[in-house]
Amino acid sequence: MSRGGARATATAAAATAAVLALAACGGRNGGGTAGGGPVGNQGEPAAPAFVGSLPVDLVALDMTTLVFVRVAADGVRELRRLEMPDAIEQVAWASPDELYVRLADGGVQVVRGGEAAAVALPPDEAWQVPNPQPGGDLEPLARDELRIDPDGGAWLGRCQWGIPYDAGYCEVWTWARLVPGATVGTEAPATREPTPWRLGPPPGVELSLVPSRAGDRDEPVDLMRCQSGGVSAEYPDPDGRADPDFYGMELGRWLAHDPPIYLAARLEPGFDAYSEDWHLFLACEPTPMAAHVNYELGPAGVWAFSSEGEPWKIQVEGREVGQLPGELYSLTFAPPRP
């Protein structure tokens, strides 16, 4: 996640967060593919499965500043701002009261009780391992990553050898458990799973993917269809589905029942044949309520989204309770309190 400038990393971090959130949702919704018939949110509606309760805390970034915010049923309140000694590359919550921060200079800070302190790291030589493929394509690759394990332990990984081309790929990592005790090894730690947050389709609404031979394509691509109360809408419209860069649609997750709000993605050319461009829909409207969306899920039915450079909007289920100041980016929710 290293960058030429702090703002560039913020954009990359938000994109990465969206991809990780997609992976947590199960990728392409059970493997539905173009030409395979209708798939998606069908069957009996599922009850909400929110975890934790309000209020919920989050942290957002402003270059070198951590901004702590509390979300309650009646609004959003800024708690405090905390200045870091360098540009912020990554944050990771170990608990609702403990946050780890990775900086552009390679250092790590821990925030507890509103105060920040530097975390002692192993010496540089402790991280180094030999190239496992001497004479091959592997090169030193400058890439670090914070992880939190299922027990709340904080780890720092450093890439030792990788392939720098295109988006880059790390082949050999070394990992240090920072708290408690800094020991270095090559075995990656388990990662704590994201907060469970599932919401089935609301009663009377059905989403599906239907194949269509749009434009001059030889193979069909998936359109999205929404049906509710005798109303049916498909997305995209004929002009949109004829776009040669349109590879089909992918269904995301339901975010609210009242009103019924869900995510879906246009598939477009990318590094891995396609990339996901997430849109926010109100069922069964024929056009998205917000396009090119970054989103984050928090506990207790709280979520947030930002569209096309607009400020982050904080939602409690289907209701907006506030917005963050426009300069803030890379929002991360704290885990729920026990």
XYZ file of N, CA, C and O in Angstrom, residues 2-159:
632
model
N 2.157 1.149 -0.244
C 2.975 2.333 -0.274
C 2.546 3.230 -1.415
O 1.961 2.808 -2.385
N 2.850 4.535 -1.310
C 2.334 5.479 -2.275
C 3.318 6.567 -2.569
O 4.222 6.834 -1.815
N 3.105 7.258 -3.662
C 3.872 8.442 -3.957
C 3.364 9.632 -3.192
O 4.080 10.586 -2.977
N 2.096 9.599 -2.759
C 1.496 10.691 -1.997
C 0.403 10.132 -1.125
O -0.219 9.133 -1.432
N 0.136 10.805 -0.017
C -0.830 10.285 0.941
C -2.213 10.168 0.342
O -2.942 9.232 0.604
N -2.644 11.122 -0.485
C -3.987 11.078 -1.040
C -4.148 9.903 -1.983
O -5.198 9.268 -2.034
N -3.092 9.565 -2.759
C -3.175 8.418 -3.664
C -3.400 7.142 -2.890
O -4.155 6.264 -3.292
N -2.724 7.013 -1.747
C -2.914 5.805 -0.949
C -4.322 5.724 -0.404
O -4.898 4.650 -0.297
N -4.888 6.869 -0.057
C -6.260 6.845 0.451
C -7.202 6.250 -0.566
O -8.059 5.433 -0.246
N -7.041 6.643 -1.837
C -7.901 6.088 -2.879
C -7.685 4.592 -3.016
O -8.631 3.812 -3.115
N -6.409 4.171 -3.022
C -6.114 2.740 -3.143
C -6.658 1.965 -1.956
O -7.193 0.866 -2.099
N -6.527 2.553 -0.763
C -7.016 1.858 0.428
C -8.517 1.670 0.376
O -9.047 0.626 0.741
N -9.222 2.713 -0.103
C -10.682 2.584 -0.190
C -11.065 1.513 -1.180
O -11.987 0.733 -0.959
N -10.328 1.461 -2.332
C -10.630 0.431 -3.327
C -10.361 -0.951 -2.767
O -11.124 -1.892 -2.970
N -9.237 -1.092 -2.026
C -8.914 -2.382 -1.431
C -9.970 -2.791 -0.422
O -10.381 -3.961 -0.369
N -10.397 -1.836 0.392
C -11.434 -2.155 1.354
C -12.663 -2.686 0.695
O -13.288 -3.620 1.169
N -13.056 -2.080 -0.462
C -14.238 -2.559 -1.176
C -14.063 -3.971 -1.685
O -14.970 -4.791 -1.647
N -12.847 -4.280 -2.195
C -12.589 -5.632 -2.700
C -12.654 -6.646 -1.568
O -13.211 -7.730 -1.700
N -12.070 -6.267 -0.380
C -12.116 -7.194 0.758
C -13.542 -7.414 1.232
O -13.927 -8.523 1.603
N -14.319 -6.346 1.211
C -15.712 -6.513 1.589
C -16.443 -7.432 0.644
O -17.260 -8.252 1.033
N -16.143 -7.338 -0.653
C -16.745 -8.241 -1.640
C -16.365 -9.675 -1.351
O -17.199 -10.583 -1.388
N -15.057 -9.891 -1.024
C -14.619 -11.264 -0.745
C -15.371 -11.835 0.445
O -15.744 -13.005 0.466
N -15.625 -10.981 1.452
C -16.375 -11.453 2.614
C -17.798 -11.820 2.255
O -18.427 -12.631 2.920
N -18.324 -11.225 1.168
C -19.697 -11.529 0.753
C -19.785 -12.811 -0.044
O -20.872 -13.230 -0.416
N -18.657 -13.391 -0.415
C -18.707 -14.650 -1.138
C -18.510 -14.508 -2.626
O -18.941 -15.342 -3.408
N -17.830 -13.407 -3.065
C -17.495 -13.281 -4.479
C -18.724 -13.113 -5.335
O -19.560 -12.267 -5.091
N -18.896 -13.975 -6.357
C -19.928 -13.791 -7.351
C -21.226 -14.499 -6.986
O -21.857 -15.144 -7.799
N -21.639 -14.366 -5.746
C -22.951 -14.860 -5.325
C -23.201 -16.306 -5.717
O -24.124 -16.628 -6.446
N -22.334 -17.175 -5.288
C -22.538 -18.598 -5.520
C -22.138 -19.058 -6.899
O -22.497 -20.150 -7.324
N -21.364 -18.257 -7.630
C -20.828 -18.718 -8.899
C -21.744 -18.500 -10.073
O -21.556 -19.108 -11.117
N -22.767 -17.625 -9.985
C -23.626 -17.350 -11.125
C -22.829 -16.757 -12.273
O -22.015 -15.868 -12.064
N -23.062 -17.230 -13.488
C -22.338 -16.722 -14.645
C -23.324 -16.418 -15.746
O -24.446 -16.891 -15.763
N -22.875 -15.622 -16.714
C -23.726 -15.280 -17.833
C -24.194 -16.547 -18.534
O -23.432 -17.465 -18.777
N -25.485 -16.581 -18.887
C -26.033 -17.742 -19.575
C -26.479 -18.838 -18.647
O -27.041 -19.838 -19.091
N -26.272 -18.675 -17.326
C -26.593 -19.742 -16.386
C -27.981 -19.640 -15.789
O -28.308 -20.395 -14.891
N -28.799 -18.699 -16.241
C -30.145 -18.564 -15.702
C -30.178 -17.625 -14.516
O -29.148 -17.157 -14.030
N -31.381 -17.294 -14.015
C -31.506 -16.340 -12.918
C -30.813 -16.828 -11.659
O -30.917 -17.992 -11.292
N -30.094 -15.906 -10.994
C -29.485 -16.192 -9.694
C -29.690 -14.970 -8.823
O -30.111 -13.925 -9.284
N -29.381 -15.089 -7.543
C -29.365 -13.902 -6.707
C -30.244 -14.019 -5.490
O -30.434 -15.091 -4.935
N -30.811 -12.882 -5.048
C -31.553 -12.825 -3.795
C -32.981 -13.303 -4.018
O -33.875 -12.530 -4.321
N -33.203 -14.589 -3.879
C -34.517 -15.164 -4.064
C -34.863 -16.005 -2.832
O -34.030 -16.266 -1.979
N -36.121 -16.447 -2.763
C -36.529 -17.302 -1.652
C -37.037 -16.502 -0.480
O -37.325 -15.313 -0.568
N -37.141 -17.148 0.682
C -37.707 -16.519 1.861
C -36.770 -15.437 2.404
O -35.557 -15.639 2.485
N -37.327 -14.285 2.779
C -36.483 -13.228 3.354
C -35.816 -13.712 4.641
O -36.411 -14.450 5.422
N -34.580 -13.280 4.837
C -33.846 -13.631 6.052
C -33.989 -12.512 7.075
O -34.051 -11.339 6.724
N -34.050 -12.885 8.344
C -34.115 -11.888 9.403
C -32.784 -11.158 9.512
O -31.736 -11.708 9.179
N -32.795 -9.901 9.958
C -31.532 -9.189 10.147
C -30.619 -9.938 11.107
O -31.078 -10.561 12.054
N -29.324 -9.878 10.846
C -28.342 -10.529 11.712
C -27.261 -9.518 12.082
O -26.086 -9.706 11.821
N -27.679 -8.393 12.656
C -26.729 -7.384 13.086
C -26.033 -7.853 14.366
O -26.576 -8.636 15.134
N -24.839 -7.341 14.587
C -24.048 -7.702 15.760
C -23.749 -6.434 16.540
O -23.422 -5.405 15.962
N -23.846 -6.523 17.872
C -23.549 -5.359 18.688
C -24.731 -4.395 18.738
O -25.816 -4.676 18.247
N -24.495 -3.248 19.362
C -25.546 -2.253 19.528
C -24.944 -0.859 19.448
O -23.736 -0.670 19.570
N -25.801 0.118 19.235
C -25.366 1.513 19.205
C -24.999 1.964 20.618
O -25.564 1.466 21.587
N -24.065 2.926 20.778
C -23.341 3.603 19.703
C -22.210 2.760 19.126
O -21.763 1.802 19.746
N -21.748 3.163 17.917
C -20.664 2.504 17.205
C -19.597 3.554 16.907
O -19.920 4.680 16.522
N -18.325 3.197 17.098
C -17.226 4.120 16.819
C -16.572 3.808 15.482
O -16.610 2.670 15.001
N -15.949 4.833 14.894
C -15.178 4.667 13.671
C -14.019 5.648 13.700
O -13.994 6.598 14.500
N -13.055 5.397 12.810
C -11.969 6.342 12.617
C -11.860 6.630 11.125
O -12.034 5.752 10.283
N -11.630 7.892 10.794
C -11.393 8.310 9.415
C -10.088 9.095 9.380
O -9.568 9.520 10.430
N -9.543 9.278 8.176
C -8.216 9.860 8.037
C -8.265 11.216 7.341
O -9.106 11.461 6.481
N -7.331 12.072 7.743
C -7.049 13.319 7.034
C -5.537 13.463 6.964
O -4.918 14.148 7.781
N -4.945 12.756 6.001
C -3.507 12.766 5.744
C -2.718 12.224 6.946
O -2.463 11.045 7.029
N -2.350 13.092 7.907
C -1.590 12.663 9.080
C -2.438 12.650 10.348
O -1.897 12.468 11.445
N -3.747 12.825 10.206
C -4.616 12.991 11.368
C -5.647 11.864 11.446
O -6.303 11.544 10.448
N -5.779 11.285 12.644
C -6.851 10.347 12.936
C -8.042 11.131 13.476
O -7.890 11.948 14.398
N -9.218 10.869 12.932
C -10.429 11.541 13.392
C -11.384 10.473 13.917
O -11.872 9.629 13.157
N -11.649 10.486 15.217
C -12.505 9.499 15.860
C -13.933 10.041 15.922
O -14.158 11.190 16.326
N -14.884 9.187 15.529
C -16.284 9.594 15.394
C -17.160 8.546 16.066
O -16.872 7.346 16.001
N -18.252 9.002 16.693
C -19.219 8.093 17.311
C -20.558 8.215 16.575
O -21.049 9.319 16.324
N -21.146 7.048 16.237
C -22.440 6.984 15.552
C -23.481 6.510 16.548
O -23.343 5.438 17.146
N -24.528 7.308 16.730
C -25.655 6.946 17.591
C -26.933 7.017 16.774
O -26.933 7.471 15.632
N -28.025 6.575 17.363
C -29.298 6.563 16.635
C -29.736 7.959 16.231
O -30.440 8.132 15.232
N -29.315 8.977 16.993
C -29.767 10.335 16.718
C -28.737 11.193 16.006
O -28.927 12.403 15.855
N -27.591 10.607 15.569
C -26.647 11.429 14.826
C -25.211 10.958 14.939
O -24.911 9.907 15.519
N -24.323 11.776 14.393
C -22.888 11.485 14.315
C -22.146 12.593 15.049
O -22.406 13.786 14.830
N -21.208 12.200 15.919
C -20.486 13.182 16.719
C -18.987 12.916 16.659
O -18.548 11.782 16.875
N -18.203 13.952 16.337
C -16.747 13.815 16.360
C -16.265 13.807 17.801
O -16.600 14.688 18.601
N -15.440 12.800 18.136
C -14.935 12.662 19.498
C -13.624 13.412 19.701
O -13.451 14.129 20.684
N -12.680 13.223 18.797
C -11.371 13.869 18.944
C -10.572 13.680 17.656
O -10.892 12.846 16.821
N -9.516 14.466 17.545
C -8.540 14.334 16.466
C -7.171 14.100 17.080
O -6.842 14.689 18.113
N -6.407 13.229 16.438
C -5.096 12.859 16.969
C -4.081 12.912 15.841
O -4.232 12.224 14.824
N -3.053 13.728 16.012
C -2.039 13.909 14.974
C -0.971 12.823 15.087
O -0.477 12.511 16.187
N -0.602 12.243 13.935
C 0.452 11.247 13.854
C 1.748 11.889 13.359
O 1.716 12.941 12.702
N 2.896 11.274 13.625
C 4.172 11.879 13.222
C 4.472 11.783 11.730
O 5.456 12.376 11.268
N 3.669 11.035 10.953
C 3.901 10.933 9.510
C 2.569 10.571 8.849
O 1.555 10.358 9.526
N 2.589 10.510 7.508
C 1.368 10.157 6.776
C 0.887 8.767 7.176
O 1.681 7.849 7.392
N -0.426 8.620 7.278
C -1.034 7.366 7.720
C -1.259 6.461 6.520
O -1.897 6.854 5.542
N -0.727 5.247 6.579
C -0.877 4.264 5.509
C -2.016 3.289 5.764
O -2.707 2.877 4.839
N -2.223 2.881 7.027
C -3.217 1.847 7.329
C -3.585 1.934 8.794
O -2.750 2.285 9.635
N -4.844 1.618 9.105
C -5.273 1.499 10.495
C -5.923 0.140 10.692
O -6.482 -0.442 9.759
N -5.858 -0.382 11.912
C -6.461 -1.680 12.228
C -6.876 -1.670 13.689
O -6.050 -1.429 14.574
N -8.176 -1.920 13.931
C -8.692 -1.980 15.294
C -8.387 -3.354 15.897
O -8.765 -4.377 15.341
N -7.752 -3.371 17.067
C -7.569 -4.615 17.822
C -8.742 -4.856 18.753
O -9.087 -5.995 19.057
N -9.372 -3.782 19.217
C -10.555 -3.840 20.074
C -11.244 -2.492 19.955
O -10.691 -1.558 19.350
N -12.432 -2.336 20.536
C -13.075 -1.026 20.464
C -12.278 0.096 21.116
O -12.564 1.271 20.863
N -11.279 -0.251 21.926
C -10.497 0.756 22.641
C -9.023 0.751 22.260
O -8.219 1.427 22.924
N -8.663 0.004 21.214
C -7.244 -0.102 20.854
C -7.107 -0.123 19.338
O -7.651 -1.001 18.674
N -6.359 0.855 18.818
C -6.185 1.025 17.373
C -4.703 1.044 17.039
O -3.915 1.738 17.706
N -4.305 0.292 15.988
C -2.937 0.308 15.501
C -2.876 1.087 14.189
O -3.792 1.003 13.359
N -1.783 1.831 14.019
C -1.647 2.740 12.888
C -0.281 2.513 12.245
O 0.754 2.618 12.913
N -0.293 2.186 10.946
C 0.957 2.038 10.200
C 1.244 3.325 9.430
O 0.371 3.851 8.741
N 2.479 3.812 9.572
C 2.859 5.102 9.002
C 3.733 4.935 7.772
O 4.335 3.877 7.544
N 3.821 6.006 6.978
C 4.592 5.979 5.735
C 6.081 5.770 5.989
O 6.789 5.243 5.124
N 6.570 6.161 7.157
C 7.991 5.976 7.449
C 8.317 4.576 7.946
O 9.467 4.290 8.302
N 7.331 3.666 7.972
C 7.554 2.296 8.423
C 7.249 2.060 9.884
O 7.241 0.910 10.334
N 6.995 3.117 10.639
C 6.702 2.965 12.051
C 5.251 2.567 12.300
O 4.392 2.657 11.423
N 4.998 2.113 13.520
C 3.655 1.733 13.949
C 3.361 2.424 15.270
O 4.205 2.466 16.164
N 2.163 2.981 15.378
C 1.692 3.600 16.611
C 0.488 2.821 17.131
O -0.278 2.248 16.353
N 0.324 2.819 18.448
C -0.877 2.251 19.050
C -1.595 3.369 19.799
O -0.960 4.198 20.464
N -2.924 3.408 19.655
C -3.744 4.433 20.311
C -4.611 3.741 21.354
O -5.413 2.861 21.030
N -4.437 4.163 22.607
C -5.256 3.667 23.720
C -5.619 4.851 24.600
O -4.757 5.697 24.887
N -6.876 4.905 25.024
C -7.286 5.963 25.933
C -7.077 7.359 25.381
O -6.805 8.296 26.146
N -7.154 7.501 24.067
C -7.000 8.811 23.454
C -5.566 9.258 23.273
O -5.316 10.370 22.786
N -4.591 8.418 23.649
C -3.174 8.758 23.524
C -2.478 7.787 22.581
O -2.815 6.598 22.531
N -1.487 8.287 21.831
C -0.726 7.472 20.884
C 0.680 7.227 21.421
O 1.273 8.095 22.071
N 1.216 6.038 21.139
C 2.583 5.696 21.523
C 3.202 4.847 20.439
O 2.514 4.044 19.787
N 4.507 5.010 20.226
C 5.214 4.212 19.230
C 5.324 2.769 19.701
O 5.533 2.499 20.890
N 5.182 1.837 18.758
C 5.330 0.409 19.042
C 6.747 -0.009 18.669
O 7.224 0.297 17.564
N 7.432 -0.691 19.585
C 8.794 -1.157 19.304
C 8.747 -2.243 18.226
O 7.958 -3.188 18.317
N 9.598 -2.106 17.205
C 9.664 -3.075 16.118
C 10.989 -3.821 16.167
O 12.005 -3.287 16.634
N 11.008 -5.059 15.666
C 12.284 -5.775 15.579
C 13.270 -5.024 14.680
O 12.854 -4.263 13.799
N 14.575 -5.233 14.862
C 15.555 -4.565 13.996
C 15.422 -5.027 12.551
O 14.887 -6.108 12.268
N 15.897 -4.219 11.622
C 15.733 -4.503 10.201
C 16.270 -5.878 9.814
O 15.653 -6.589 9.008
N 17.406 -6.277 10.394
C 18.011 -7.553 10.004
C 17.149 -8.752 10.415
O 17.241 -9.835 9.831
N 16.293 -8.569 11.424
C 15.457 -9.681 11.878
C 14.399 -10.053 10.839
O 13.908 -11.180 10.838
N 14.037 -9.129 9.961
C 12.998 -9.397 8.975
C 13.523 -10.150 7.755
O 12.751 -10.799 7.036
N 14.807 -10.059 7.476
C 15.347 -10.482 6.192
C 15.459 -11.993 6.080
O 15.877 -12.680 7.017
N 15.056 -12.513 4.909
C 15.196 -13.934 4.592
C 15.800 -14.049 3.200
O 15.646 -13.149 2.361
N 16.501 -15.167 2.905
C 17.133 -15.314 1.583
C 16.090 -15.421 0.474
O 14.956 -15.861 0.683
N 16.496 -15.035 -0.701
C 15.655 -15.198 -1.890
C 15.465 -16.693 -2.157
O 16.439 -17.424 -2.355
N 14.219 -17.195 -2.163
C 14.002 -18.633 -2.373
C 14.201 -19.060 -3.823
O 14.250 -20.258 -4.103
N 14.328 -18.111 -4.739
C 14.502 -18.413 -6.163
C 15.656 -17.594 -6.726
O 15.458 -16.681 -7.545
N 16.883 -17.856 -6.282
C 18.018 -17.071 -6.789
C 18.086 -17.123 -8.317
O 17.936 -18.181 -8.928
N 18.280 -15.959 -8.919
C 18.341 -15.897 -10.369
C 16.998 -15.856 -11.048
O 16.914 -15.778 -12.278
N 15.913 -15.918 -10.265
C 14.569 -15.899 -10.834
C 14.027 -14.493 -10.975
O 14.774 -13.510 -11.058
N 12.674 -14.384 -10.974
C 12.021 -13.097 -11.196
C 11.749 -12.314 -9.927
O 11.257 -11.179 -10.002
N 12.037 -12.891 -8.764
C 11.703 -12.205 -7.528
C 12.674 -11.060 -7.245
O 13.882 -11.172 -7.483
N 12.110 -9.966 -6.743
C 12.894 -8.791 -6.376
C 12.423 -8.291 -5.016
O 11.300 -8.596 -4.606
N 13.265 -7.515 -4.317
C 12.779 -6.881 -3.082
C 11.581 -5.998 -3.396
O 11.577 -5.269 -4.391
N 10.543 -6.075 -2.554
C 9.308 -5.344 -2.807
C 8.917 -4.613 -1.536
O 8.733 -5.227 -0.481
N 8.814 -3.278 -1.615
C 8.490 -2.465 -0.445
C 6.985 -2.495 -0.213
O 6.229 -1.772 -0.866
N 6.556 -3.350 0.731
C 5.139 -3.467 1.026
C 4.978 -3.961 2.454
O 5.566 -4.969 2.839
N 4.199 -3.246 3.253
C 3.922 -3.629 4.636
C 2.419 -3.831 4.809
O 1.621 -3.316 4.026
N 2.050 -4.575 5.864
C 0.630 -4.803 6.133
C 0.410 -5.073 7.616
O 1.140 -5.863 8.224
N -0.575 -4.392 8.187
C -1.021 -4.691 9.547
C -2.117 -5.737 9.510
O -2.983 -5.703 8.635
N -2.089 -6.653 10.476
C -3.170 -7.619 10.633
C -3.510 -7.757 12.107
O -2.630 -7.621 12.973
N -4.780 -8.059 12.356
C -5.239 -8.370 13.711
C -5.703 -9.822 13.711
O -6.518 -10.218 12.867
N -5.176 -10.626 14.652
C -5.561 -12.035 14.683
C -6.864 -12.216 15.457
O -7.383 -11.267 16.063
N -7.435 -13.428 15.460
C -8.732 -13.631 16.133
C -8.720 -13.325 17.622
O -9.777 -13.073 18.205
N -7.541 -13.347 18.266
C -7.440 -13.039 19.691
C -7.174 -11.563 19.960
O -6.974 -11.168 21.115
N -7.131 -10.741 18.897
C -6.853 -9.321 19.073
C -5.382 -8.968 19.055
O -5.022 -7.814 19.323
N -4.509 -9.931 18.742
C -3.087 -9.645 18.644
C -2.768 -8.866 17.378
O -3.343 -9.114 16.319
N -1.848 -7.916 17.476
C -1.462 -7.086 16.341
C -0.181 -7.616 15.701
O 0.790 -7.923 16.403
N -0.191 -7.722 14.373
C 0.938 -8.221 13.602
C 1.308 -7.228 12.510
O 0.434 -6.568 11.940
N 2.608 -7.159 12.220
C 3.092 -6.377 11.084
C 3.809 -7.311 10.118
O 4.694 -8.068 10.525
N 3.406 -7.278 8.869
C 4.064 -8.061 7.827
C 4.875 -7.160 6.917
O 4.476 -6.028 6.620
N 6.023 -7.659 6.482
C 6.864 -6.944 5.514
C 7.204 -7.890 4.371
O 7.655 -9.020 4.598
N 6.959 -7.421 3.167
C 7.285 -8.225 1.995
C 8.792 -8.218 1.787
O 9.425 -7.163 1.763
